[in-house]
PDB file of C-alpha atoms in Angstrom:
ATOM      1  CA  MET A   8     -52.223 -38.445  51.261  1.00  0.00           C
ATOM      2  CA  SER A   9     -53.773 -41.836  52.348  1.00  0.00           C
ATOM      3  CA  GLY A  10     -51.519 -43.710  50.288  1.00  0.00           C
ATOM      4  CA  MET A  11     -48.611 -41.948  50.753  1.00  0.00           C
ATOM      5  CA  ILE A  12     -48.369 -42.238  54.696  1.00  0.00           C
ATOM      6  CA  LEU A  13     -49.005 -46.421  54.009  1.00  0.00           C
ATOM      7  CA  THR A  14     -46.899 -46.437  51.174  1.00  0.00           C
ATOM      8  CA  PHE A  15     -44.301 -45.473  53.453  1.00  0.00           C
ATOM      9  CA  ALA A  16     -44.427 -47.126  56.327  1.00  0.00           C
ATOM     10  CA  LEU A  17     -45.025 -50.249  54.533  1.00  0.00           C
ATOM     11  CA  GLY A  18     -41.422 -49.702  53.119  1.00  0.00           C
ATOM     12  CA  TYR A  19     -40.336 -48.365  56.120  1.00  0.00           C
ATOM     13  CA  ALA A  20     -41.588 -51.867  58.134  1.00  0.00           C
ATOM     14  CA  GLN A  21     -39.838 -53.983  55.093  1.00  0.00           C
ATOM     15  CA  LEU A  22     -36.868 -52.272  55.719  1.00  0.00           C
ATOM     16  CA  VAL A  23     -36.099 -52.778  58.810  1.00  0.00           C
ATOM     17  CA  ILE A  24     -37.404 -56.060  59.106  1.00  0.00           C
ATOM     18  CA  ALA A  25     -35.202 -56.980  56.275  1.00  0.00           C
ATOM     19  CA  ILE A  26     -32.160 -56.010  58.929  1.00  0.00           C
ATOM     20  CA  ALA A  27     -33.535 -57.693  62.004  1.00  0.00           C
ATOM     21  CA  ALA A  28     -33.344 -60.849  59.157  1.00  0.00           C
ATOM     22  CA  CYS A  29     -30.177 -60.268  58.952  1.00  0.00           C
ATOM     23  CA  LEU A  30     -29.305 -59.647  62.082  1.00  0.00           C
ATOM     24  CA  ALA A  31     -30.673 -62.972  62.215  1.00  0.00           C
ATOM     25  CA  GLY A  32     -28.807 -64.345  59.947  1.00  0.00           C
ATOM     26  CA  SER A  33     -25.449 -63.435  60.913  1.00  0.00           C
ATOM     27  CA  ARG A  34     -26.101 -65.403  64.343  1.00  0.00           C
ATOM     28  CA  ILE A  35     -26.064 -68.382  62.798  1.00  0.00           C
ATOM     29  CA  LEU A  36     -23.184 -67.766  61.095  1.00  0.00           C
ATOM     30  CA  LEU A  37     -21.359 -66.184  63.706  1.00  0.00           C
ATOM     31  CA  GLY A  38     -23.211 -67.693  67.015  1.00  0.00           C
ATOM     32  CA  PRO A  39     -20.340 -69.781  69.561  1.00  0.00           C
ATOM     33  CA  ARG A  40     -22.976 -72.970  70.590  1.00  0.00           C
ATOM     34  CA  ALA A  41     -25.261 -75.011  68.426  1.00  0.00           C
ATOM     35  CA  GLN A  42     -27.687 -74.161  70.575  1.00  0.00           C
ATOM     36  CA  ASP A  43     -27.115 -69.691  69.620  1.00  0.00           C
ATOM     37  CA  ARG A  44     -27.657 -71.306  65.607  1.00  0.00           C
ATOM     38  CA  VAL A  45     -31.058 -72.829  66.768  1.00  0.00           C
ATOM     39  CA  LEU A  46     -32.073 -69.357  68.790  1.00  0.00           C
ATOM     40  CA  ALA A  47     -31.395 -67.393  65.580  1.00  0.00           C
ATOM     41  CA  LEU A  48     -33.286 -69.850  63.249  1.00  0.00           C
ATOM     42  CA  ASP A  49     -36.326 -69.285  64.918  1.00  0.00           C
ATOM     43  CA  THR A  50     -35.415 -65.410  65.160  1.00  0.00           C
ATOM     44  CA  LEU A  51     -34.999 -65.507  61.309  1.00  0.00           C
ATOM     45  CA  TYR A  52     -37.927 -67.496  61.075  1.00  0.00           C
ATOM     46  CA  LEU A  53     -40.543 -64.907  62.595  1.00  0.00           C
ATOM     47  CA  THR A  54     -39.174 -62.500  61.435  1.00  0.00           C
ATOM     48  CA  VAL A  55     -39.329 -63.484  57.396  1.00  0.00           C
ATOM     49  CA  MET A  56     -43.046 -64.536  58.796  1.00  0.00           C
ATOM     50  CA  LEU A  57     -43.406 -60.702  59.846  1.00  0.00           C
ATOM     51  CA  LEU A  58     -42.090 -59.878  55.884  1.00  0.00           C
ATOM     52  CA  PHE A  59     -44.559 -62.202  54.557  1.00  0.00           C
ATOM     53  CA  LEU A  60     -47.586 -60.989  56.011  1.00  0.00           C
ATOM     54  CA  ILE A  61     -46.560 -56.693  55.278  1.00  0.00           C
ATOM     55  CA  THR A  62     -45.194 -57.777  51.961  1.00  0.00           C
ATOM     56  CA  GLY A  63     -48.928 -59.610  51.823  1.00  0.00           C
ATOM     57  CA  MET A  64     -50.167 -56.193  53.068  1.00  0.00           C
ATOM     58  CA  ARG A  65     -48.163 -54.167  50.562  1.00  0.00           C
ATOM     59  CA  LEU A  66     -49.142 -55.530  47.575  1.00  0.00           C
ATOM     60  CA  GLY A  67     -53.246 -56.745  49.111  1.00  0.00           C
ATOM     61  CA  SER A  68     -52.060 -60.569  48.212  1.00  0.00           C
ATOM     62  CA  VAL A  69     -53.697 -63.438  49.829  1.00  0.00           C
ATOM     63  CA  PHE A  70     -51.032 -65.451  49.288  1.00  0.00           C
ATOM     64  CA  LEU A  71     -48.149 -64.391  51.439  1.00  0.00           C
ATOM     65  CA  PHE A  72     -50.797 -64.393  54.063  1.00  0.00           C
ATOM     66  CA  GLU A  73     -51.351 -67.619  53.940  1.00  0.00           C
ATOM     67  CA  ALA A  74     -48.004 -68.483  53.558  1.00  0.00           C
ATOM     68  CA  ALA A  75     -47.216 -65.966  56.203  1.00  0.00           C
ATOM     69  CA  MET A  76     -49.464 -68.803  58.400  1.00  0.00           C
ATOM     70  CA  VAL A  77     -47.671 -72.369  57.377  1.00  0.00           C
ATOM     71  CA  ILE A  78     -44.022 -70.179  58.415  1.00  0.00           C
ATOM     72  CA  ALA A  79     -45.229 -70.337  61.820  1.00  0.00           C
ATOM     73  CA  VAL A  80     -46.307 -73.410  62.112  1.00  0.00           C
ATOM     74  CA  MET A  81     -43.028 -74.610  60.214  1.00  0.00           C
ATOM     75  CA  GLY A  82     -41.054 -72.193  62.110  1.00  0.00           C
ATOM     76  CA  PHE A  83     -42.245 -74.048  66.056  1.00  0.00           C
ATOM     77  CA  VAL A  84     -41.735 -78.141  64.918  1.00  0.00           C
ATOM     78  CA  ALA A  85     -38.229 -76.684  63.163  1.00  0.00           C
ATOM     79  CA  THR A  86     -36.792 -74.697  66.365  1.00  0.00           C
ATOM     80  CA  VAL A  87     -38.677 -78.295  69.102  1.00  0.00           C
ATOM     81  CA  ALA A  88     -37.520 -81.345  67.096  1.00  0.00           C
ATOM     82  CA  LEU A  89     -34.276 -79.536  66.368  1.00  0.00           C
ATOM     83  CA  THR A  90     -33.367 -78.152  70.720  1.00  0.00           C
ATOM     84  CA  LYS A  91     -35.206 -81.539  71.341  1.00  0.00           C
ATOM     85  CA  PHE A  92     -32.196 -82.983  69.043  1.00  0.00           C
ATOM     86  CA  LEU A  93     -29.842 -80.965  71.724  1.00  0.00           C
ATOM     87  CA  PHE A  94     -31.194 -82.956  74.434  1.00  0.00           C
ATOM     88  CA  ARG A  95     -31.373 -85.760  73.610  1.00  0.00           C
ATOM     89  CA  GLY A  96     -28.872 -86.554  71.368  1.00  0.00           C
ATOM     90  CA  GLU A  97     -32.142 -87.803  68.847  1.00  0.00           C
ATOM     91  CA  VAL A  98     -35.326 -86.459  67.375  1.00  0.00           C
ATOM     92  CA  ILE A  99     -37.500 -89.624  67.674  1.00  0.00           C
ATOM     93  CA  GLU A 100     -37.163 -91.902  71.055  1.00  0.00           C
TER      94      GLU A 100
ATOM     95  CA  MET B  16     -50.168 -50.028  42.588  1.00  0.00           C
ATOM     96  CA  ASN B  17     -53.335 -50.925  44.572  1.00  0.00           C
ATOM     97  CA  GLY B  18     -55.952 -49.021  46.495  1.00  0.00           C
ATOM     98  CA  PHE B  19     -54.708 -47.548  49.061  1.00  0.00           C
ATOM     99  CA  GLU B  20     -55.404 -43.851  47.977  1.00  0.00           C
ATOM    100  CA  GLY B  21     -58.412 -44.337  49.259  1.00  0.00           C
ATOM    101  CA  LEU B  22     -59.585 -44.674  52.452  1.00  0.00           C
ATOM    102  CA  PRO B  23     -60.343 -42.864  54.768  1.00  0.00           C
ATOM    103  CA  LEU B  24     -56.947 -40.731  57.386  1.00  0.00           C
ATOM    104  CA  TRP B  25     -58.741 -42.798  60.566  1.00  0.00           C
ATOM    105  CA  ILE B  26     -57.147 -45.664  59.067  1.00  0.00           C
ATOM    106  CA  SER B  27     -54.336 -45.373  57.445  1.00  0.00           C
ATOM    107  CA  ILE B  28     -52.546 -43.271  60.255  1.00  0.00           C
ATOM    108  CA  PRO B  29     -52.916 -45.929  62.990  1.00  0.00           C
ATOM    109  CA  VAL B  30     -51.835 -48.798  61.010  1.00  0.00           C
ATOM    110  CA  ALA B  31     -49.142 -46.487  59.567  1.00  0.00           C
ATOM    111  CA  LEU B  32     -48.325 -46.362  63.323  1.00  0.00           C
ATOM    112  CA  LEU B  33     -49.426 -50.033  64.020  1.00  0.00           C
ATOM    113  CA  VAL B  34     -46.804 -51.499  61.523  1.00  0.00           C
ATOM    114  CA  MET B  35     -44.367 -49.267  61.769  1.00  0.00           C
ATOM    115  CA  LEU B  36     -43.710 -49.506  65.838  1.00  0.00           C
ATOM    116  CA  GLY B  37     -43.942 -53.112  65.104  1.00  0.00           C
ATOM    117  CA  ALA B  38     -40.801 -53.148  62.650  1.00  0.00           C
ATOM    118  CA  THR B  39     -39.548 -51.312  65.166  1.00  0.00           C
ATOM    119  CA  LEU B  40     -39.413 -53.350  68.319  1.00  0.00           C
ATOM    120  CA  THR B  41     -38.193 -56.245  65.457  1.00  0.00           C
ATOM    121  CA  LEU B  42     -35.169 -54.661  65.119  1.00  0.00           C
ATOM    122  CA  ILE B  43     -34.520 -53.442  68.578  1.00  0.00           C
ATOM    123  CA  GLY B  44     -35.224 -57.055  69.256  1.00  0.00           C
ATOM    124  CA  ALA B  45     -32.667 -58.461  66.173  1.00  0.00           C
ATOM    125  CA  LEU B  46     -29.877 -56.001  67.600  1.00  0.00           C
ATOM    126  CA  GLY B  47     -30.031 -56.938  70.745  1.00  0.00           C
ATOM    127  CA  PHE B  48     -30.731 -60.733  69.733  1.00  0.00           C
ATOM    128  CA  VAL B  49     -26.945 -60.058  68.368  1.00  0.00           C
ATOM    129  CA  GLN B  50     -25.813 -56.981  70.973  1.00  0.00           C
ATOM    130  CA  LEU B  51     -25.449 -59.403  74.299  1.00  0.00           C
ATOM    131  CA  SER B  52     -22.936 -61.233  75.421  1.00  0.00           C
ATOM    132  CA  SER B  53     -24.534 -64.096  77.072  1.00  0.00           C
ATOM    133  CA  PHE B  54     -26.506 -66.631  75.987  1.00  0.00           C
ATOM    134  CA  TYR B  55     -29.414 -66.496  78.491  1.00  0.00           C
ATOM    135  CA  ASP B  56     -29.821 -62.237  78.044  1.00  0.00           C
ATOM    136  CA  ARG B  57     -29.804 -63.604  74.300  1.00  0.00           C
ATOM    137  CA  LEU B  58     -32.743 -65.764  75.066  1.00  0.00           C
ATOM    138  CA  HIS B  59     -34.374 -62.642  75.968  1.00  0.00           C
ATOM    139  CA  ALA B  60     -34.005 -60.811  73.132  1.00  0.00           C
ATOM    140  CA  PRO B  61     -36.461 -62.038  70.436  1.00  0.00           C
ATOM    141  CA  THR B  62     -39.110 -62.235  72.163  1.00  0.00           C
ATOM    142  CA  LEU B  63     -39.847 -58.772  72.485  1.00  0.00           C
ATOM    143  CA  GLY B  64     -40.242 -59.311  68.238  1.00  0.00           C
ATOM    144  CA  ALA B  65     -42.586 -62.157  68.895  1.00  0.00           C
ATOM    145  CA  SER B  66     -45.217 -60.548  71.427  1.00  0.00           C
ATOM    146  CA  TRP B  67     -46.062 -56.439  70.504  1.00  0.00           C
ATOM    147  CA  GLY B  68     -43.394 -56.974  67.183  1.00  0.00           C
ATOM    148  CA  THR B  69     -45.881 -59.794  65.515  1.00  0.00           C
ATOM    149  CA  GLY B  70     -49.200 -58.224  67.430  1.00  0.00           C
ATOM    150  CA  ALA B  71     -48.934 -54.892  66.278  1.00  0.00           C
ATOM    151  CA  ILE B  72     -48.008 -55.925  62.347  1.00  0.00           C
ATOM    152  CA  ILE B  73     -51.251 -58.774  63.050  1.00  0.00           C
ATOM    153  CA  LEU B  74     -53.525 -55.583  64.302  1.00  0.00           C
ATOM    154  CA  ALA B  75     -52.495 -53.190  61.611  1.00  0.00           C
ATOM    155  CA  SER B  76     -52.946 -56.271  58.772  1.00  0.00           C
ATOM    156  CA  SER B  77     -56.240 -56.893  60.320  1.00  0.00           C
ATOM    157  CA  ILE B  78     -57.818 -53.264  60.178  1.00  0.00           C
ATOM    158  CA  LEU B  79     -56.534 -52.681  56.954  1.00  0.00           C
ATOM    159  CA  ALA B  80     -58.274 -55.482  55.881  1.00  0.00           C
ATOM    160  CA  THR B  81     -61.680 -55.309  57.266  1.00  0.00           C
ATOM    161  CA  TYR B  82     -60.834 -51.923  55.795  1.00  0.00           C
ATOM    162  CA  LEU B  83     -60.986 -53.267  52.764  1.00  0.00           C
ATOM    163  CA  GLN B  84     -63.330 -56.347  52.219  1.00  0.00           C
ATOM    164  CA  GLN B  85     -66.420 -53.876  54.152  1.00  0.00           C
ATOM    165  CA  ARG B  86     -67.085 -57.354  56.773  1.00  0.00           C
ATOM    166  CA  LEU B  87     -64.406 -58.449  60.144  1.00  0.00           C
ATOM    167  CA  VAL B  88     -61.286 -60.202  58.658  1.00  0.00           C
ATOM    168  CA  VAL B  89     -59.578 -62.024  62.566  1.00  0.00           C
ATOM    169  CA  HIS B  90     -57.925 -64.406  59.848  1.00  0.00           C
ATOM    170  CA  GLU B  91     -54.327 -62.426  61.498  1.00  0.00           C
ATOM    171  CA  LEU B  92     -55.266 -63.420  64.803  1.00  0.00           C
ATOM    172  CA  VAL B  93     -54.860 -67.051  64.265  1.00  0.00           C
ATOM    173  CA  ILE B  94     -50.675 -66.741  62.655  1.00  0.00           C
ATOM    174  CA  GLY B  95     -50.508 -64.473  66.512  1.00  0.00           C
ATOM    175  CA  LEU B  96     -51.841 -66.563  68.318  1.00  0.00           C
ATOM    176  CA  CYS B  97     -50.208 -69.276  67.342  1.00  0.00           C
ATOM    177  CA  VAL B  98     -47.144 -66.885  67.957  1.00  0.00           C
ATOM    178  CA  LEU B  99     -47.829 -66.241  72.266  1.00  0.00           C
ATOM    179  CA  VAL B 100     -48.602 -69.385  72.447  1.00  0.00           C
ATOM    180  CA  THR B 101     -45.251 -71.221  70.756  1.00  0.00           C
ATOM    181  CA  ILE B 102     -42.876 -69.212  71.067  1.00  0.00           C
ATOM    182  CA  PRO B 103     -42.842 -69.627  75.270  1.00  0.00           C
ATOM    183  CA  VAL B 104     -42.153 -73.168  74.505  1.00  0.00           C
ATOM    184  CA  THR B 105     -39.371 -73.005  72.519  1.00  0.00           C
ATOM    185  CA  LEU B 106     -37.743 -70.945  75.323  1.00  0.00           C
ATOM    186  CA  MET B 107     -38.382 -72.386  77.714  1.00  0.00           C
ATOM    187  CA  LEU B 108     -37.396 -75.847  75.815  1.00  0.00           C
ATOM    188  CA  LEU B 109     -34.066 -74.161  74.144  1.00  0.00           C
ATOM    189  CA  GLY B 110     -33.592 -72.203  78.157  1.00  0.00           C
ATOM    190  CA  ARG B 111     -33.276 -75.876  80.209  1.00  0.00           C
ATOM    191  CA  THR B 112     -31.538 -76.964  76.878  1.00  0.00           C
ATOM    192  CA  ALA B 113     -28.343 -74.646  77.161  1.00  0.00           C
ATOM    193  CA  LEU B 114     -28.191 -75.062  80.993  1.00  0.00           C
ATOM    194  CA  LEU B 115     -27.687 -79.434  80.531  1.00  0.00           C
ATOM    195  CA  ARG B 116     -25.744 -78.277  77.512  1.00  0.00           C
ATOM    196  CA  ASP B 117     -24.081 -76.179  79.740  1.00  0.00           C
ATOM    197  CA  ARG B 118     -23.929 -78.003  82.760  1.00  0.00           C
ATOM    198  CA  THR B 119     -22.476 -81.241  81.292  1.00  0.00           C
ATOM    199  CA  GLU B 120     -19.840 -79.998  78.667  1.00  0.00           C
ATOM    200  CA  ASN B 121     -18.416 -76.334  80.727  1.00  0.00           C
ATOM    201  CA  PRO B 122     -19.776 -75.305  84.194  1.00  0.00           C
ATOM    202  CA  THR B 123     -17.366 -72.637  84.853  1.00  0.00           C
ATOM    203  CA  ALA B 124     -19.768 -71.219  82.039  1.00  0.00           C
ATOM    204  CA  LEU B 125     -22.080 -70.869  84.773  1.00  0.00           C
ATOM    205  CA  PRO B 126     -23.252 -69.219  88.255  1.00  0.00           C
ATOM    206  CA  GLU B 127     -21.751 -70.647  91.229  1.00  0.00           C
ATOM    207  CA  LYS B 128     -25.161 -72.325  92.316  1.00  0.00           C
ATOM    208  CA  MET B 129     -26.437 -72.869  88.846  1.00  0.00           C
ATOM    209  CA  ARG B 130     -23.959 -76.019  88.565  1.00  0.00           C
ATOM    210  CA  ASN B 131     -25.647 -78.488  90.370  1.00  0.00           C
ATOM    211  CA  SER B 132     -28.346 -77.368  91.889  1.00  0.00           C
ATOM    212  CA  LEU B 133     -31.287 -78.968  89.943  1.00  0.00           C
ATOM    213  CA  ASP B 134     -29.980 -82.332  88.268  1.00  0.00           C
ATOM    214  CA  ALA B 135     -30.225 -83.012  92.212  1.00  0.00           C
ATOM    215  CA  GLU B 136     -33.474 -82.258  92.094  1.00  0.00           C
ATOM    216  CA  ASP B 137     -33.761 -84.313  87.873  1.00  0.00           C
ATOM    217  CA  ALA B 138     -31.846 -87.236  89.206  1.00  0.00           C
ATOM    218  CA  ALA B 139     -34.479 -87.429  91.922  1.00  0.00           C
ATOM    219  CA  GLN B 140     -37.920 -86.787  89.061  1.00  0.00           C
ATOM    220  CA  GLN B 141     -35.991 -89.926  87.029  1.00  0.00           C
ATOM    221  CA  GLU B 142     -35.924 -92.197  90.620  1.00  0.00           C
ATOM    222  CA  GLN B 143     -40.284 -91.446  91.070  1.00  0.00           C
ATOM    223  CA  GLU B 144     -40.771 -91.712  87.536  1.00  0.00           C
ATOM    224  CA  ALA B 145     -38.324 -95.349  88.381  1.00  0.00           C
ATOM    225  CA  GLU B 146     -40.355 -96.136  90.716  1.00  0.00           C
ATOM    226  CA  GLU B 147     -43.741 -95.273  89.577  1.00  0.00           C
ATOM    227  CA  ARG B 148     -43.200 -97.428  86.417  1.00  0.00           C
ATOM    228  CA  ALA B 149     -41.964-100.289  88.284  1.00  0.00           C
ATOM    229  CA  LYS B 150     -45.483-100.018  90.422  1.00  0.00           C
ATOM    230  CA  GLN B 151     -47.533-100.153  86.858  1.00  0.00           C
ATOM    231  CA  SER B 152     -45.379-102.677  85.185  1.00  0.00           C
ATOM    232  CA  SER B 153     -45.925-104.613  88.666  1.00  0.00           C
ATOM    233  CA  ALA B 154     -49.795-103.986  88.758  1.00  0.00           C
TER     234      ALA B 154
END
């Protein structure tokens, strides 16, 4: 019973978050301007991090959890670098 | 598949509810991100996934790991803290960048009173910084 509930919930969450990642990806392709694409990339990072966490819960693996942590930090750095580039035209002044 | 079968219901039901809540909120945020028409509206949509979307899933993961390993597991809260601190910074930077780009490239996309008011502010700030630099170099 308990296993069924959790398997259903985690499967549902995986599906829903995969759809959310696809939507964010579609904004990368569609986004009319560069800032839309940067924001979409940030959202994609966030959703994929959540997908890693949920898959890690489902498989009971610690490695996916650590990957999620790395993704969370990398996403911030990548977005700030891209934003800085849009803002100034160069990354390091 | 794994050790889910032996779990008591008072663990598995809250974990399942939290995971489903977080996933649904993330989906709603992504839907809004695709649906909304202007960039400044879209800027708000992903925060749904960043606040309670992440929070609920992290809480669920933490509860499950704490029960399965029989000790308090708070590694997940590090991710939560990281996301909670970095997302506002990112979105604030991105919003200001978009405003700057819109002002210089297509001001017609902005409402009338947003087109120039902050430019004067920025210019004043830059002057102030230049003065400070001059003072420092003379001292």
